[in-house]
CSV table of C-alpha atoms in Angstrom, one decimal:
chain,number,residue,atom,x,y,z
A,305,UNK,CA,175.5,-29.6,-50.3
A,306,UNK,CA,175.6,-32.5,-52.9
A,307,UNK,CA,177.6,-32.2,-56.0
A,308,UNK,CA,175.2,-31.5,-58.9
A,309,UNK,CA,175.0,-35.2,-60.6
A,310,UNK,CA,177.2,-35.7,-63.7
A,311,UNK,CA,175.8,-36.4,-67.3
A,312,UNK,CA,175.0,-39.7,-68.1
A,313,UNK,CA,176.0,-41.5,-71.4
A,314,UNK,CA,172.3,-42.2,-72.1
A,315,UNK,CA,171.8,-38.0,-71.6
A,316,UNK,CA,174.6,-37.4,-73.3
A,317,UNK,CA,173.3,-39.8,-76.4
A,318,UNK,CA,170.0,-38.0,-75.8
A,319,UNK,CA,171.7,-34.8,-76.5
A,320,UNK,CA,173.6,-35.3,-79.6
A,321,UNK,CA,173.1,-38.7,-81.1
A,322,UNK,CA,174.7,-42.3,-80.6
A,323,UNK,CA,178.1,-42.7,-81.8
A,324,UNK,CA,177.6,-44.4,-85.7
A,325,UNK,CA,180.1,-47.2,-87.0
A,326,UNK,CA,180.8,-46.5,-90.4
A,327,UNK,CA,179.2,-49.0,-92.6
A,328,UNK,CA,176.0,-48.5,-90.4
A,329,UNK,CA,176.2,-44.6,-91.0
A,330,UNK,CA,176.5,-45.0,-94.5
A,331,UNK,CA,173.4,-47.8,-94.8
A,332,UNK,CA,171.5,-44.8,-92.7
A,333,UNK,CA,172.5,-42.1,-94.7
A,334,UNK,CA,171.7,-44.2,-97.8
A,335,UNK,CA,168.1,-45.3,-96.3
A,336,UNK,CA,167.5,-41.7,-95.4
A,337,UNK,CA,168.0,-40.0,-98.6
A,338,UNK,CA,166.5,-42.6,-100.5
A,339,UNK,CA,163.4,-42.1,-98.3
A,340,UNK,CA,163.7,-38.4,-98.4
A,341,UNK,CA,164.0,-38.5,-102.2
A,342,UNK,CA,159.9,-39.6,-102.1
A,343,UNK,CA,158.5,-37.6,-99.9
A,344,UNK,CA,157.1,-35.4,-103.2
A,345,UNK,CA,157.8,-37.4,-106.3
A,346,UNK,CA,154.0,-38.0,-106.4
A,347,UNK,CA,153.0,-34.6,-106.0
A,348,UNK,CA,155.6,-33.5,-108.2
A,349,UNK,CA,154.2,-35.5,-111.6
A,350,UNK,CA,150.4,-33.8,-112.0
A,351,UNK,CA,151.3,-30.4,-113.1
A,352,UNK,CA,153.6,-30.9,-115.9
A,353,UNK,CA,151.1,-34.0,-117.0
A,354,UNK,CA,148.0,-31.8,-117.0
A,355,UNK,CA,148.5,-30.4,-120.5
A,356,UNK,CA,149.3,-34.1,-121.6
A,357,UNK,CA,146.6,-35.9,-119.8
A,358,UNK,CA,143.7,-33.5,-120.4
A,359,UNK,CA,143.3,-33.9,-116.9
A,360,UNK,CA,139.9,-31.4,-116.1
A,361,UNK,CA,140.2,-28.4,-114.2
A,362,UNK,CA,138.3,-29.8,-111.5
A,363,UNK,CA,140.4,-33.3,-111.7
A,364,UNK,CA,143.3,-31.0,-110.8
A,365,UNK,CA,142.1,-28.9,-108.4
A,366,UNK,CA,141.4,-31.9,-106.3
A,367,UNK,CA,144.4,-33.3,-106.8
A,368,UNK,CA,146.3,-30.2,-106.1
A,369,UNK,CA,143.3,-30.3,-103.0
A,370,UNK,CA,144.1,-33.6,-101.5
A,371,UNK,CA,148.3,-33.9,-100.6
A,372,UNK,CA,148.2,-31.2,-97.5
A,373,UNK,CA,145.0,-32.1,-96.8
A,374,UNK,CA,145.6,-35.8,-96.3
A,375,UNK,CA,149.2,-34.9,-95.1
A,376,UNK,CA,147.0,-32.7,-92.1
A,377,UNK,CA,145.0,-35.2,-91.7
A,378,UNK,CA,147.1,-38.2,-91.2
A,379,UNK,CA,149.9,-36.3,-89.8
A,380,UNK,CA,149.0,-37.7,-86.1
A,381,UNK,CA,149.0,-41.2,-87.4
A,382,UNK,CA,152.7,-40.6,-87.0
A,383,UNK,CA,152.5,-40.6,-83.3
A,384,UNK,CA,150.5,-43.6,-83.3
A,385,UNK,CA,153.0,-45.5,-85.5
A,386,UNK,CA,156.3,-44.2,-83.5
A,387,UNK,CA,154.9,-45.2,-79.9
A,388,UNK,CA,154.2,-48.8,-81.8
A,389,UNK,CA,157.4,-48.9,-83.9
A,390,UNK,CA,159.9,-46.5,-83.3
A,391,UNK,CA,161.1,-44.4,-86.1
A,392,UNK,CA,163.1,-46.5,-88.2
A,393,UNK,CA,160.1,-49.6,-88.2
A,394,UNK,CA,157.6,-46.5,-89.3
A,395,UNK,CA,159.4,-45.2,-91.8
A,396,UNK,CA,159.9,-48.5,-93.4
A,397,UNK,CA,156.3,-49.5,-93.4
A,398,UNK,CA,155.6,-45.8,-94.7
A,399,UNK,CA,157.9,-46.6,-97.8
A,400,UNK,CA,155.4,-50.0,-98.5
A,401,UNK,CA,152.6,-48.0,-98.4
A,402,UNK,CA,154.1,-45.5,-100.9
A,403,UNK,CA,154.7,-48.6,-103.7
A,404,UNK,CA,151.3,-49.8,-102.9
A,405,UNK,CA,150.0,-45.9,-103.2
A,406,UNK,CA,152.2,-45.0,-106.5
A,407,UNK,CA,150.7,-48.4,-107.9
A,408,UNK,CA,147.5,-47.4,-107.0
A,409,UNK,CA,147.5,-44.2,-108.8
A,410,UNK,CA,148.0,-45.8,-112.3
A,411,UNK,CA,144.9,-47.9,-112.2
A,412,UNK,CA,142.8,-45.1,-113.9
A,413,UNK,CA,140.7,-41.7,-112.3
A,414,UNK,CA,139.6,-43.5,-109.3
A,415,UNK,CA,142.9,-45.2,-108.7
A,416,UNK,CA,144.3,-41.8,-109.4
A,417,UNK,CA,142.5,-39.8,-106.5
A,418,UNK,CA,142.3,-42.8,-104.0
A,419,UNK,CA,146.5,-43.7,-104.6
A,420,UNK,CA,147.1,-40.1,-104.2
A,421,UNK,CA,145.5,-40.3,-100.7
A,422,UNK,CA,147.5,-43.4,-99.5
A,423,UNK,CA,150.6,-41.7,-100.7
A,424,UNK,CA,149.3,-38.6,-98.8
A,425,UNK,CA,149.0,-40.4,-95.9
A,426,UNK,CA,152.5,-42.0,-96.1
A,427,UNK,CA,154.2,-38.8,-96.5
A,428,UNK,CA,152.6,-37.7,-93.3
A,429,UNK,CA,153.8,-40.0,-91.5
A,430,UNK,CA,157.7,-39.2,-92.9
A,431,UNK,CA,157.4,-35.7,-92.5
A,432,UNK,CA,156.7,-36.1,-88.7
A,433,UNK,CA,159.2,-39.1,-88.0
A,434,UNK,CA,162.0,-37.9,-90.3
A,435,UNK,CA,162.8,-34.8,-87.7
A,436,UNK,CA,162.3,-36.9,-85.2
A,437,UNK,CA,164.9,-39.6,-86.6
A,438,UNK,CA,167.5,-37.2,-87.2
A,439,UNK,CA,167.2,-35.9,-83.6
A,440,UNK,CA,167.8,-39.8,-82.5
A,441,UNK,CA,170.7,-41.2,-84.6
A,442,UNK,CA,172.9,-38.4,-86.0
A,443,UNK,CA,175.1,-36.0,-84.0
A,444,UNK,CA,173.5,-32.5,-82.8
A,445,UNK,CA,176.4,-30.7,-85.4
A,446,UNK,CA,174.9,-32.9,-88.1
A,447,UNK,CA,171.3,-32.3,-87.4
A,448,UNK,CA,171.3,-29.0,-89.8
A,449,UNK,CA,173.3,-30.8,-92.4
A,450,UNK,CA,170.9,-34.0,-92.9
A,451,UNK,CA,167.7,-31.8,-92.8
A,452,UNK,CA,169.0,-29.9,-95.3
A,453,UNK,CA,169.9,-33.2,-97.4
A,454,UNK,CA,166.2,-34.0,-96.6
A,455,UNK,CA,164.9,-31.2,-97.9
A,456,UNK,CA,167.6,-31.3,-101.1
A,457,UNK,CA,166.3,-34.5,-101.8
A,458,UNK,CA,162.9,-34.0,-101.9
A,459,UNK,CA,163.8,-31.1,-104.5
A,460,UNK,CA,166.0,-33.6,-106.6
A,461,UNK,CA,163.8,-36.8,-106.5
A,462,UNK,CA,160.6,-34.3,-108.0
A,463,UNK,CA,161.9,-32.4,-110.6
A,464,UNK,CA,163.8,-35.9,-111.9
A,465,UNK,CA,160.2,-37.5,-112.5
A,466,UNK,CA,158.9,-34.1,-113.0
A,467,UNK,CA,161.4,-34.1,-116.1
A,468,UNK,CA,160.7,-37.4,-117.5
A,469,UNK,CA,156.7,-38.0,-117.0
A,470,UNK,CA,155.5,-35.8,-119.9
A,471,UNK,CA,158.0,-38.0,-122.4
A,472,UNK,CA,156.9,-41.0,-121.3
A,473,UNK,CA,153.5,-40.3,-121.2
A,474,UNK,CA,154.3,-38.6,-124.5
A,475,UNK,CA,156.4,-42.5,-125.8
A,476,UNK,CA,153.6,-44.9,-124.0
A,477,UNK,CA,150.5,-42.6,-125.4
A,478,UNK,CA,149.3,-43.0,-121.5
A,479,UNK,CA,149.7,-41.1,-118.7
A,480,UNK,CA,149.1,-44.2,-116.4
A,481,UNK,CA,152.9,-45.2,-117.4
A,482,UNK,CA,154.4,-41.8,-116.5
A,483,UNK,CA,152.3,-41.7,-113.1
A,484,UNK,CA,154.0,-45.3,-112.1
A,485,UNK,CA,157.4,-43.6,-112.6
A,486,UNK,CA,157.1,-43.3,-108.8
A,487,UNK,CA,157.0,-46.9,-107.7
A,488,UNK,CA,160.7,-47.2,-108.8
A,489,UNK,CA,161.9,-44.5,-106.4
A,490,UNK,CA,158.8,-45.8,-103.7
A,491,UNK,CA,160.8,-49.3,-104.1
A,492,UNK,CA,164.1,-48.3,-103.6
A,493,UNK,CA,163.2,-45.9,-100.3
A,494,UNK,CA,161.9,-49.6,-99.0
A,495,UNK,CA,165.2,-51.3,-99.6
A,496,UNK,CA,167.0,-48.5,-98.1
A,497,UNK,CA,165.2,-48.3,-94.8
A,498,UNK,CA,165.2,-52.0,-94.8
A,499,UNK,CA,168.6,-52.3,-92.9
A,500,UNK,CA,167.2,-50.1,-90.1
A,501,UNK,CA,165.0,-52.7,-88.9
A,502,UNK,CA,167.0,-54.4,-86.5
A,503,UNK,CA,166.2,-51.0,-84.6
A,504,UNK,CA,163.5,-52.0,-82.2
A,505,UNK,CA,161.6,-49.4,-80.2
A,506,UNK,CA,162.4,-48.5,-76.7
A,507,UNK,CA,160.8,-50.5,-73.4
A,508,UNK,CA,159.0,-48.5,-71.2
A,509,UNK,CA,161.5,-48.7,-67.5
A,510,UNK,CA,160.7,-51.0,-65.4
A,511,UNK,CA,158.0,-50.3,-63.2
A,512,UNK,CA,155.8,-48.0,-65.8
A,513,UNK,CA,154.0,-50.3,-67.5
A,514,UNK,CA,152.8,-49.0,-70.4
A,515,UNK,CA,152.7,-45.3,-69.1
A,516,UNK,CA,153.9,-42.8,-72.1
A,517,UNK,CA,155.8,-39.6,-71.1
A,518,UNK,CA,155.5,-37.8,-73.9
A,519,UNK,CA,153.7,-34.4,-73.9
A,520,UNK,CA,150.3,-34.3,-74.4
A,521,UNK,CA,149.7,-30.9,-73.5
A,522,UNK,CA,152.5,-29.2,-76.2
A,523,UNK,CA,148.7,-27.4,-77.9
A,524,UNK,CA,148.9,-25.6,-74.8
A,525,UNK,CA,152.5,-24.1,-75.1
A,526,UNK,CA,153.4,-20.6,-77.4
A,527,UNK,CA,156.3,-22.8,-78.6
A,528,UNK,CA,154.0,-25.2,-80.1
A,529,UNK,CA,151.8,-22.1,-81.9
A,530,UNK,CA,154.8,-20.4,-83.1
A,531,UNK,CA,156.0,-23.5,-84.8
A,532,UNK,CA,152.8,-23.9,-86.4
A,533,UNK,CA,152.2,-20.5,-87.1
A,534,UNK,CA,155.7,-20.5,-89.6
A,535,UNK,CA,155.2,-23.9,-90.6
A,536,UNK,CA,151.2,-23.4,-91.4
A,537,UNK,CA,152.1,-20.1,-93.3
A,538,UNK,CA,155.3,-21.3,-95.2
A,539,UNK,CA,153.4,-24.3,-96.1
A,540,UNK,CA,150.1,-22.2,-97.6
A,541,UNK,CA,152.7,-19.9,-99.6
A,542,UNK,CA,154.5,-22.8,-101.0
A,543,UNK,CA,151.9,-25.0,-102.3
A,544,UNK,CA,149.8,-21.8,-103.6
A,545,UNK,CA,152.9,-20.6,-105.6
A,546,UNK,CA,153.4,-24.4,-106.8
A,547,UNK,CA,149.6,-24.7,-107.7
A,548,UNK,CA,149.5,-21.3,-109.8
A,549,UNK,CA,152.4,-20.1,-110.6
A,550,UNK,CA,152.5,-21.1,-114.5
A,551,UNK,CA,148.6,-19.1,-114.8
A,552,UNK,CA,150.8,-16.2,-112.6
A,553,UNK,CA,153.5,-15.8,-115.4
A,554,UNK,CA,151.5,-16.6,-118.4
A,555,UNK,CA,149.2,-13.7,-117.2
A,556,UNK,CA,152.5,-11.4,-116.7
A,557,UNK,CA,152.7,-11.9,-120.2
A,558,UNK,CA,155.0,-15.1,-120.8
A,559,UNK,CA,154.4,-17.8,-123.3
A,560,UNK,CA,153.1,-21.4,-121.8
A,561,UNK,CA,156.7,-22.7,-122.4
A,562,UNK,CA,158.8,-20.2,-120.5
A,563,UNK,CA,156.2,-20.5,-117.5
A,564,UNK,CA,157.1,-24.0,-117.4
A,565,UNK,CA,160.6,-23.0,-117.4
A,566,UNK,CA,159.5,-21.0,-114.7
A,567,UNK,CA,158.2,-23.9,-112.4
A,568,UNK,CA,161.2,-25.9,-113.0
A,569,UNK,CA,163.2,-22.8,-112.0
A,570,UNK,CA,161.2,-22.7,-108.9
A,571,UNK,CA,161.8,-25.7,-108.0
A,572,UNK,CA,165.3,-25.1,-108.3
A,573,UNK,CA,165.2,-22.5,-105.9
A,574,UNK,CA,163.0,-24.7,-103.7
A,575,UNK,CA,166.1,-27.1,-103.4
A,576,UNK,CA,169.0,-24.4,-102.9
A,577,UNK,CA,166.8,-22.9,-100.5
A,578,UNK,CA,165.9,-26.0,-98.4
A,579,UNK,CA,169.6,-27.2,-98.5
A,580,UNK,CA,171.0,-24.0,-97.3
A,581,UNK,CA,168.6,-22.5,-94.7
A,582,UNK,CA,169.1,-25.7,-92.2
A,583,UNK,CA,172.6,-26.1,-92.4
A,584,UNK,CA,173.0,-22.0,-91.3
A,585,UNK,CA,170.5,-22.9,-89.0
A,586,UNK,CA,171.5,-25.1,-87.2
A,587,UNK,CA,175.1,-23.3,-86.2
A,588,UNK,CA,173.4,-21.3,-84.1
A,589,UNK,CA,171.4,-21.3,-80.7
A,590,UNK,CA,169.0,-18.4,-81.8
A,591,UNK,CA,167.3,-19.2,-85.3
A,592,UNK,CA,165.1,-15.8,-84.9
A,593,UNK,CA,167.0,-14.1,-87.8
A,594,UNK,CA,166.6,-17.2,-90.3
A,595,UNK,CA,163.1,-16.7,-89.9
A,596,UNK,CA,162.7,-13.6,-90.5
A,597,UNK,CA,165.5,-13.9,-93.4
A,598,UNK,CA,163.3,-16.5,-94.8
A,599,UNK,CA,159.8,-13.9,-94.9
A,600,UNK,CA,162.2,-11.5,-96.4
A,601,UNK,CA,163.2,-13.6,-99.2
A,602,UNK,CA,159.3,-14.7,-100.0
A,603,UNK,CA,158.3,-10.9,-99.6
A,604,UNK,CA,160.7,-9.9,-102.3
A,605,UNK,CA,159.7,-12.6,-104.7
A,606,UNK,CA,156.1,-12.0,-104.1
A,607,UNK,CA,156.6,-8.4,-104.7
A,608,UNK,CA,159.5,-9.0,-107.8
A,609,UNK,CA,156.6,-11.1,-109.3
A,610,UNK,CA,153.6,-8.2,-108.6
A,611,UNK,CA,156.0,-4.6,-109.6
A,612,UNK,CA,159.0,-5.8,-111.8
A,613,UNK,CA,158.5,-6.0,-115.5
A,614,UNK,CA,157.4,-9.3,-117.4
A,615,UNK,CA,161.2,-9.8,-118.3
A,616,UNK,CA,162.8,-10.5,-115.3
A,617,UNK,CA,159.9,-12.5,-113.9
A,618,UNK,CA,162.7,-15.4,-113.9
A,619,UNK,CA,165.3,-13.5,-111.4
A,620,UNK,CA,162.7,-13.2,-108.9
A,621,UNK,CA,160.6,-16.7,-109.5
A,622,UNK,CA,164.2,-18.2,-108.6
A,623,UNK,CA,164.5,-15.8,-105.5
A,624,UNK,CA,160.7,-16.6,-104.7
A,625,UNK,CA,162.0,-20.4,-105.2
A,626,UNK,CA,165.1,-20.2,-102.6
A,627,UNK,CA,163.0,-18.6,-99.9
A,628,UNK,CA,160.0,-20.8,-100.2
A,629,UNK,CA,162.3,-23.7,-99.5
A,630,UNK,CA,164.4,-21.8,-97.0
A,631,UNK,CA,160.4,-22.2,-95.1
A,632,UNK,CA,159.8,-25.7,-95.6
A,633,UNK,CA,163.2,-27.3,-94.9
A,634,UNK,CA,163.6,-24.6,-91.3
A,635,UNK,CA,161.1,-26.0,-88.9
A,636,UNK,CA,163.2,-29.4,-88.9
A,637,UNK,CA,166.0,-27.6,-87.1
A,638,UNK,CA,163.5,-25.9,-85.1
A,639,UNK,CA,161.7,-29.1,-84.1
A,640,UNK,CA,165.1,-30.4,-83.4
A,641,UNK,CA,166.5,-27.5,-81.2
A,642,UNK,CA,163.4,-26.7,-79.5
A,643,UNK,CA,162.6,-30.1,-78.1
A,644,UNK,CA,163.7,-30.9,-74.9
A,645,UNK,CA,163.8,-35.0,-76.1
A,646,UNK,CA,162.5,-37.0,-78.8
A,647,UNK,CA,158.8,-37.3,-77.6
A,648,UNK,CA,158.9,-33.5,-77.6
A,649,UNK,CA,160.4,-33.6,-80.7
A,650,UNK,CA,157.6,-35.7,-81.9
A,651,UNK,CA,154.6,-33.8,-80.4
A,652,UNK,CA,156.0,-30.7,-82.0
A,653,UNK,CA,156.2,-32.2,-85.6
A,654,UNK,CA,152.8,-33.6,-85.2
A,655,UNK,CA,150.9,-30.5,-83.9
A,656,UNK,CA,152.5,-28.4,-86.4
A,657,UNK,CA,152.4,-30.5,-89.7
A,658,UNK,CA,148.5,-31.1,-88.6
A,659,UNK,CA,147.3,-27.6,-88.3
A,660,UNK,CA,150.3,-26.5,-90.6
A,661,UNK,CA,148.9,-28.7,-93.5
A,662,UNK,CA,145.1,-28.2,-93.1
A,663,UNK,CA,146.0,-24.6,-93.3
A,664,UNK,CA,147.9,-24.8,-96.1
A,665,UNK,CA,144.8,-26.8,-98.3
A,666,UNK,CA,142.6,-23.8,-97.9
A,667,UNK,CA,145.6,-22.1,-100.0
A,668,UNK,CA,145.2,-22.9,-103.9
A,669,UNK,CA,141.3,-22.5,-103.5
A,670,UNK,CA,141.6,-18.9,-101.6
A,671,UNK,CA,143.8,-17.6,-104.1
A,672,UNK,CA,141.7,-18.7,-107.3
A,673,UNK,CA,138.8,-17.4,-105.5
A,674,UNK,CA,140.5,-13.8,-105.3
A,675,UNK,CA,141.7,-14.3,-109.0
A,676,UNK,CA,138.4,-15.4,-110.1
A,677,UNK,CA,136.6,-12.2,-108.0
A,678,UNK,CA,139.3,-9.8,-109.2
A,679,UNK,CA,140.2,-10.9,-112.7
A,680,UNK,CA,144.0,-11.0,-112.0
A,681,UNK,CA,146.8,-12.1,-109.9
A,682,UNK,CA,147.7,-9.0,-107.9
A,683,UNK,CA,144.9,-9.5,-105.5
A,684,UNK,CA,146.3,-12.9,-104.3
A,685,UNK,CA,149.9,-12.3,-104.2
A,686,UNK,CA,149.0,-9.3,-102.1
A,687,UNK,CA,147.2,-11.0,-99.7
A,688,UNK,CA,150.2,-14.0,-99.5
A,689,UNK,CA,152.3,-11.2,-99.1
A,690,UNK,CA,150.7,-9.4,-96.2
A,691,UNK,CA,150.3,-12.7,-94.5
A,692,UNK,CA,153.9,-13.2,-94.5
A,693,UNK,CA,154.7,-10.2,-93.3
A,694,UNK,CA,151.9,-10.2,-90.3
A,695,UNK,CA,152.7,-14.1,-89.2
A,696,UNK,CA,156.6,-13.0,-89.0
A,697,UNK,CA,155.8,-11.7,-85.6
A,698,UNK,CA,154.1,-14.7,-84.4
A,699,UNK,CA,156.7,-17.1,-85.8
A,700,UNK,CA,159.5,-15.6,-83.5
A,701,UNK,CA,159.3,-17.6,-80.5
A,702,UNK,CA,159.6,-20.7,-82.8
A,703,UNK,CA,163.1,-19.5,-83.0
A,704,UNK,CA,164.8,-18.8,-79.9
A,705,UNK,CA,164.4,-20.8,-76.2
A,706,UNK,CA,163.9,-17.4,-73.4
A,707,UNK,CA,166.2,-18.1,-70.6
């Protein structure tokens, strides 16, 4: 019987990332969080500008409408782009859309709504490539660890324009100036993927042609569905809670102010909670108890927010915060640990940030219908709380590879 072939360097680089010289692992750890700390500064600047703006209620519920939406929408674009590109090449052309996008959005209403969907479209295509990227060039023990600096980034870079768009709109008397506080950040994600160019795209092997082998048929798999499944349900729960959260507490009986302290204190959470979750994560084969951890989290801020009293709203809007981010920053390491390469990797990204992200659009305007039919909040957080609870089950094979 032959001896059972030894692992080659390129399986072995495959497995847990190419060896990194130091200056080129700092210019890729630079260029990565300098991408990541975009990939909601856009999103990040409407809500606290609203009150400024005058923005009208139906100018903000299509804005609040259009990010998952596009991001669904354009999410296989990503695909399209790596096969093309490779990762680092598609990333960097993502960050020139984003300046052109946050440029866009400060050329009026209609600049405003079609700039928000480039920049929608651009974050789709990081979201799916960034997993994919990490899988590639760092080390499998680091793959936790830079997903959770992706997700801490995308915390950090929103609530820093988040802080300082309502003063400058407030100094300029505009809120076009305040709204091109992005291209600064969009800029500097350009010249810190720039480096990453000399990375050229894998050649098919000789004798393919141009034959892919990636994995068309991933829609068909229960992996695939139970990715989706926590993604598409983490997703809907976040960007409700972001979308109504101040109208939540101010009709728990807070003051305008403190629900805007509220939001910030979310997103606070949001950043602990994406930081952490990945980095526990990714210590361990079986990530089934991280995501039921993470429902456990949201169901206690959900239900801290619907029973508690008025004055601790805070205590569980943080909790709410840390568990919602927990849901967004996980499915990296899953996506990671559950593909067998990096086309795997990639099909699995792009199925469930597709489905994951048109799911979560239909989220903001279910919830204000409840409100609006009911009169209060209870009805809504309810519901996102039973949906939580039900989708658990489904999210478990996301979670653990059946031997």
């Amino acid at each position: 019987m032959p001896a059972p072939p030894t692992e080659t360097l390129a399986t072995r680089r495959a497995r847990t990332g190419p060896p990194l010289a130091s200056g080129a692992s700092a210019l890729l750890v630079l260029g990565f969080v300098l991408m990541s700390l975009n990939t909601r500064v856009a999103f990040g600047q409407i809500g606290p500008l609203a009150p400024v703006a005058g923005f009208s209620p139906a100018a903000l519920s299509v804005l609040g409408l259009l990010p998952p939406l596009c991001m669904g929408a354009f999410a296989p674009l990503a695909a399209v782009l790596r096969r093309r590109l490779g990762e680092e090449r598609g990333l960097w052309w993502a960050s020139l859309v984003l300046v052109a996008g946050a440029v866009l959005r400060m050329l009026g209403m209609p600049g405003l709504f079609a700039g928000t969907v480039v920049v929608s479209a651009a974050t789709a295509v990081v979201n799916v490539l960034i997993p994919v990227l990490v899988r590639k060039r760092f080390p499998r023990e680091r793959v936790g660890t830079m997903m959770g600096v992706y997700a801490l980034s995308m915390g950090v870079g929103s609530a820093l324009v988040a802080a300082v768009v309502v003063p400058t709109a407030q100094a300029t008397g505009s809120w076009q100036p305040a709204i091109g506080l992005a291209v600064i950040p969009a800029i500097l994600a350009a010249a810190g993927m720039t480096p990453q160019l000399r990375h050229r795209p894998p050649q098919p092997a000789a004798g393919t042609g141009t034959k892919r082998t990636g994995h068309p048929h991933v829609a068909r798999t229960a992996l695939a569905w139970s990715l989706t499944a926590f993604f598409g349900i983490q997703t809907l729960a976040f960007y409700t809670t972001l979308a109504w959260l101040p109208s939540i507490l101010v009709q728990a009986g807070l003051g305008r102010s403190a629900a805007g302290t509220g939001q910030a204190l979310l997103i606070c959470g949001v950043a602990v909670g994406g930081f952490a979750a990945p980095v526990l994560a990714a210590k361990r084969a079986d990530q089934r108890p991280h995501i039921l951890v993470t429902v456990l989290v949201c169901v206690i801020g959900f239900a801290g927010l619907l029973l508690a009293p008025a004055g601790t709203s805070m205590v569980w809007v943080v909790i709410l915060g840390m568990g919602l981010g927990a849901g967004q920053a996980l499915p990296g390491v899953l996506y990671a640990h559950r593909g067998r390469d990096h086309d795997h990797v990639a099909a699995l990204s792009t199925m469930a940030q597709t489905c994951g992200f048109l799911l979560a659009a239909t989220g903001p305007v279910l919830a204000a219908a409840l409100h609006t039919a009911t009169g209060t909040w209870t009805a809504p957080l309810t519901a996102l709380t039973a949906v939580l609870l039900v989708c658990s089950a489904a999210s478990l094979r996301a979670g653990h590879d059946p031997k």
